[in-house]
PDB file of C-alpha atoms in Angstrom:
ATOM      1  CA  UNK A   1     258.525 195.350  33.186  1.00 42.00           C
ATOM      2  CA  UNK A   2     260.742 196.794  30.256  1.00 42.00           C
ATOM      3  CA  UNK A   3     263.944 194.890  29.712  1.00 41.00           C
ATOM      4  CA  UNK A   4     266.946 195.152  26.898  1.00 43.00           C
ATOM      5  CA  UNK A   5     265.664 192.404  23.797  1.00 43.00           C
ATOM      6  CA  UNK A   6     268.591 190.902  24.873  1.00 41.00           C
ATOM      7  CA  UNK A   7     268.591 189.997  28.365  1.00 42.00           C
ATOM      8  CA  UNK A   8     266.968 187.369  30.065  1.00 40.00           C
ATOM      9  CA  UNK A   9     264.253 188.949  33.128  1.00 42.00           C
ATOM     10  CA  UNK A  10     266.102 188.343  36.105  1.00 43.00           C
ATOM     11  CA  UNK A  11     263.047 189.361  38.508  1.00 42.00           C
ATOM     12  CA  UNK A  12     260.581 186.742  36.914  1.00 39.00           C
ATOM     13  CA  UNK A  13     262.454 183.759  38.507  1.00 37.00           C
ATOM     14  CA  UNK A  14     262.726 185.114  42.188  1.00 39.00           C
ATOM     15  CA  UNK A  15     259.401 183.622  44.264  1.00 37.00           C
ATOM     16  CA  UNK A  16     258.091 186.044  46.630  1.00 42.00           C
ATOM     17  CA  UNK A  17     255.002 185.309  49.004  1.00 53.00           C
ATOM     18  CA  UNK A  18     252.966 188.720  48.229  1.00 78.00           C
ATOM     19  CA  UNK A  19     251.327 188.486  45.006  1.00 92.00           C
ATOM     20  CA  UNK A  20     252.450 190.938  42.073  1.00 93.00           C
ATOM     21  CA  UNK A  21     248.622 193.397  42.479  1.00 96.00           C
ATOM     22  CA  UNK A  22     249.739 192.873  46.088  1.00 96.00           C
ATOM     23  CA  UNK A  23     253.197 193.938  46.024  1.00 96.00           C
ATOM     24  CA  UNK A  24     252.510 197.271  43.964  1.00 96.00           C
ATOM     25  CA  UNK A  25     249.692 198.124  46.454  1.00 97.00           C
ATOM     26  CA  UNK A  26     252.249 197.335  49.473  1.00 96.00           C
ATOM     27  CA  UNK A  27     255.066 199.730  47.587  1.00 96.00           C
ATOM     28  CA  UNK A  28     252.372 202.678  47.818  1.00 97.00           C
ATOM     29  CA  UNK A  29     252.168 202.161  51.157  1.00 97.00           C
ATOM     30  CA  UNK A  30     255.900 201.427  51.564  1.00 97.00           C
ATOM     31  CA  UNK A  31     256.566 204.811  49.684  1.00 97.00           C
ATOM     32  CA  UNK A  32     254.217 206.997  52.759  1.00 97.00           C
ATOM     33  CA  UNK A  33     250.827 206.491  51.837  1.00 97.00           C
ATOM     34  CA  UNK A  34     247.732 205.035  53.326  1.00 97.00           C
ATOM     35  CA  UNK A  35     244.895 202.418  52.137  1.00 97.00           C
ATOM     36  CA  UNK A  36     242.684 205.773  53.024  1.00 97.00           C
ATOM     37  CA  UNK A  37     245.107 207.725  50.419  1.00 98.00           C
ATOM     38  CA  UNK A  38     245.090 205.163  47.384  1.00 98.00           C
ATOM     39  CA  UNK A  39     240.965 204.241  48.068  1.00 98.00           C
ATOM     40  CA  UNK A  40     240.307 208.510  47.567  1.00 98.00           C
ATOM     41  CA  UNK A  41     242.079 208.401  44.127  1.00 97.00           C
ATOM     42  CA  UNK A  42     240.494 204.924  43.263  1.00 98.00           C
ATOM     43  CA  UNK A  43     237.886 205.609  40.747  1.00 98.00           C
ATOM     44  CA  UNK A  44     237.572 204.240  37.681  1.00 97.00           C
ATOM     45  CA  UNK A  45     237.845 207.398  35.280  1.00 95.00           C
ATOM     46  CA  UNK A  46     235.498 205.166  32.584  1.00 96.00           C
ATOM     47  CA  UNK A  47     233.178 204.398  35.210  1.00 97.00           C
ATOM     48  CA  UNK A  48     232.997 206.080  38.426  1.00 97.00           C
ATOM     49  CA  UNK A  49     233.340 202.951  39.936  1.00 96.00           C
ATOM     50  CA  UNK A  50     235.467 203.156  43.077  1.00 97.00           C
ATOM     51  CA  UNK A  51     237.082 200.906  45.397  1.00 97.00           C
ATOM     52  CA  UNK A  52     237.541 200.987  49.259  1.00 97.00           C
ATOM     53  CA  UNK A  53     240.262 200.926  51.253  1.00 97.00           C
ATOM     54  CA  UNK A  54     239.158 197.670  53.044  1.00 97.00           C
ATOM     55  CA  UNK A  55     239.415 195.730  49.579  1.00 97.00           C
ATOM     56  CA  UNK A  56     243.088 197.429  49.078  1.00 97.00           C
ATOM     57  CA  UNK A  57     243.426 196.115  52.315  1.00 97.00           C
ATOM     58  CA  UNK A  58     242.030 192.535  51.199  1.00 96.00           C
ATOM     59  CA  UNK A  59     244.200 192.370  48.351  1.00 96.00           C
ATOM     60  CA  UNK A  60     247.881 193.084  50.275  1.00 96.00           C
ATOM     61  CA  UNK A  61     246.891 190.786  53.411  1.00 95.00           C
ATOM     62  CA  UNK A  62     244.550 188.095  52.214  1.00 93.00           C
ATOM     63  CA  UNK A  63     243.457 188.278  49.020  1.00 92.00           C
ATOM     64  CA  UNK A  64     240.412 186.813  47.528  1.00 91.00           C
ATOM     65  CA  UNK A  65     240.379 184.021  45.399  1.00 91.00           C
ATOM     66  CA  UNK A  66     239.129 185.685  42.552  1.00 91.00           C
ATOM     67  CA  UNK A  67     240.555 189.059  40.707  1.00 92.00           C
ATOM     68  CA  UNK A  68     239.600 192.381  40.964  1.00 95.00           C
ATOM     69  CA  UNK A  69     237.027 193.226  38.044  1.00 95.00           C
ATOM     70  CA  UNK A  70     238.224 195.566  35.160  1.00 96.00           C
ATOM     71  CA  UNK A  71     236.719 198.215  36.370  1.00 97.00           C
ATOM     72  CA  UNK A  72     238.258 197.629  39.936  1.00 97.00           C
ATOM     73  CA  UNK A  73     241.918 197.462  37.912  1.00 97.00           C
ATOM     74  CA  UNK A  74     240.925 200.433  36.200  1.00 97.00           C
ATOM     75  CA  UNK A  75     240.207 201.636  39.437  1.00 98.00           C
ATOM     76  CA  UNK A  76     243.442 200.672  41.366  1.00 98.00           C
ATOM     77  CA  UNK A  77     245.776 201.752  38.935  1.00 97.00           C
ATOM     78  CA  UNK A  78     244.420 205.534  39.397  1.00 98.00           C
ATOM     79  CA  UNK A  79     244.620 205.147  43.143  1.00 98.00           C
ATOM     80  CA  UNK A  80     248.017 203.593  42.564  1.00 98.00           C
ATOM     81  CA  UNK A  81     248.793 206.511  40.064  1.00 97.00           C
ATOM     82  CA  UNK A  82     250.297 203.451  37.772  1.00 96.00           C
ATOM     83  CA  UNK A  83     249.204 202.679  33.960  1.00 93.00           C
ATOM     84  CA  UNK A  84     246.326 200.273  33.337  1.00 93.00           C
ATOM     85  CA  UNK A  85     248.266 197.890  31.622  1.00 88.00           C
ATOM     86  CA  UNK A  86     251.361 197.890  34.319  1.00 91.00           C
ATOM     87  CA  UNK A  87     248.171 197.153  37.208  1.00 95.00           C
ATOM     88  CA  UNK A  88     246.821 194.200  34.972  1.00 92.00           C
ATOM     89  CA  UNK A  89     249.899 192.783  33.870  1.00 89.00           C
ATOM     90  CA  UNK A  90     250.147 192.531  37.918  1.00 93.00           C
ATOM     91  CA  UNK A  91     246.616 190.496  38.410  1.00 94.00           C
ATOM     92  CA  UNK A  92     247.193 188.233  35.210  1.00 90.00           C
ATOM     93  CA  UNK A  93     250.342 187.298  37.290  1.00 89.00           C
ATOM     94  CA  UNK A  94     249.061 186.988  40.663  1.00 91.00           C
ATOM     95  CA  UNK A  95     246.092 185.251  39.650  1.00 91.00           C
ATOM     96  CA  UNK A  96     246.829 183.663  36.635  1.00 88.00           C
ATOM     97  CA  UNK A  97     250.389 183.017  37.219  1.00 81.00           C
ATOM     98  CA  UNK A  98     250.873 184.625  33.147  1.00 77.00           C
ATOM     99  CA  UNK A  99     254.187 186.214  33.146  1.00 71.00           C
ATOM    100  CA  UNK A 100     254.943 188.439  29.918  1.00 64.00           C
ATOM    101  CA  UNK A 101     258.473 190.280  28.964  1.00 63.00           C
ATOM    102  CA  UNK A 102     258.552 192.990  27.370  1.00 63.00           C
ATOM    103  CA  UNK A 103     261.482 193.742  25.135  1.00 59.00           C
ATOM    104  CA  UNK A 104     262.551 196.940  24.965  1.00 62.00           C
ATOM    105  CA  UNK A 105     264.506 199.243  22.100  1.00 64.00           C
ATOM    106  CA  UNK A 106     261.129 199.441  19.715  1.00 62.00           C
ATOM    107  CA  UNK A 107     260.022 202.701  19.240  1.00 59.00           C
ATOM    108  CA  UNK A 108     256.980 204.180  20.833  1.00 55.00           C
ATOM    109  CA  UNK A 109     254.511 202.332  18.524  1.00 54.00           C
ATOM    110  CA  UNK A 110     256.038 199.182  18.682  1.00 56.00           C
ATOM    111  CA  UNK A 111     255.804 196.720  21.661  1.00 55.00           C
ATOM    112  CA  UNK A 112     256.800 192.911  21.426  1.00 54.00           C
ATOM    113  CA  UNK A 113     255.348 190.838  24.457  1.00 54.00           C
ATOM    114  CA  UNK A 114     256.942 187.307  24.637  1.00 57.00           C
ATOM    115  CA  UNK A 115     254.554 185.508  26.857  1.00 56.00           C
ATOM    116  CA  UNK A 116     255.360 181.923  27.970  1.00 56.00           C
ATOM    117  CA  UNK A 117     255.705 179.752  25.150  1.00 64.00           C
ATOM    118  CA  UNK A 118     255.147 176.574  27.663  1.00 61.00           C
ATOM    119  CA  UNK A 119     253.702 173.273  25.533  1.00 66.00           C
ATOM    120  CA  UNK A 120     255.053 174.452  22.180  1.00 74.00           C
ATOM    121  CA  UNK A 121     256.671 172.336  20.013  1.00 81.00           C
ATOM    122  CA  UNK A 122     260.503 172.956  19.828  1.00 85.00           C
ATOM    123  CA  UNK A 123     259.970 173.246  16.265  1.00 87.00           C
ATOM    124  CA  UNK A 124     257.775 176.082  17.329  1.00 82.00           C
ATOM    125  CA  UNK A 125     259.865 177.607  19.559  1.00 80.00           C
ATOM    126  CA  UNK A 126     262.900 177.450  16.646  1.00 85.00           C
ATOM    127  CA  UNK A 127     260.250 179.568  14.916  1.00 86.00           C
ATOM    128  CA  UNK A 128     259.320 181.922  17.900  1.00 79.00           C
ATOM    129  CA  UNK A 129     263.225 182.453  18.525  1.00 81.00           C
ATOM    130  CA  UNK A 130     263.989 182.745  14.540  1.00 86.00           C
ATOM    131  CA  UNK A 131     261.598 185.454  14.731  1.00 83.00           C
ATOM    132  CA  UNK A 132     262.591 187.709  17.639  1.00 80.00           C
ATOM    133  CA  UNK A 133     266.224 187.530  16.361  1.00 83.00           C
ATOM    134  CA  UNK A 134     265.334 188.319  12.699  1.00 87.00           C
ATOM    135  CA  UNK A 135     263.954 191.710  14.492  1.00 83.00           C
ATOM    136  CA  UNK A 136     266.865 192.001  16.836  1.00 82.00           C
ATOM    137  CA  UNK A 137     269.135 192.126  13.487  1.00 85.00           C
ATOM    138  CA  UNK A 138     267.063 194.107  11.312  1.00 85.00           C
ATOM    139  CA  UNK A 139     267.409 197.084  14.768  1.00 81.00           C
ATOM    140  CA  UNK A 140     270.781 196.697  15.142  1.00 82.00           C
ATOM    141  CA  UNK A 141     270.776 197.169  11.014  1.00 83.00           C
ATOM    142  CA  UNK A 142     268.777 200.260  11.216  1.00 75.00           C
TER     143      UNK A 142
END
């Protein structure tokens, strides 16, 4: 997700039930396609490796309790015609519960991920904050 450096992530707060792999799978299918569709463009362009439309399946009505593999993300996010990072930024978050923001208005080779900074000191998080605003000046300078 891809948010102004200044705003807060309104969408991280809001619980939902569905996890966040699940909910991307469930917007494929929500947007006219089938588990059948996504499984036949599942394959893992490193690897081969493919995944079936049962596990798709799996994953959007009862998923396991462990992750899909690398290679299954890899996997997924061709079947789901999404980037590799969007599809495990999604499994970190429905299995991990991570949550990342990224800031937007870097250019292309620049990408600032604030992840949770949860059992830092607040001296720490003075730092974290001093840091991200020293770079919000310097682009508004530029």
């Amino acid at each position: 997700m891809t948010v102004p450096a200044t705003a807060p992530d309104q969408g991280a707060a809001e619980a939902s039930p569905a996890g966040a792999l699940s909910r991307l799978i469930q917007e494929a299918l929500d947007e006219g396609l089938s588990y059948g569709d996504i499984a036949a463009r599942s394959i893992d362009p490193q690897t081969g490796t493919t995944v079936v439309k049962q596990y798709l399946h799996k994953i959007v009505k009862a998923p396991p309790a462990n992750p899909p593999s690398p290679v299954q993300l890899r996997a997924i996010a061709a079947g789901l015609r999404k980037s590799e990072r969007r599809v495990k930024e999604a499994a970190a978050q429905q299995w991990l519960e991570y949550e990342a923001t990224e800031l937007a208005g870097y250019d292309e080779e620049v990408r600032i991920i604030v992840g949770h900074l949860a059992g830092k000191s607040k001296a720490e998080l003075r730092q974290w904050r001093a840091m991200i605003e020293a770079a919000e000046r310097a682009q508004r300078e530029d």
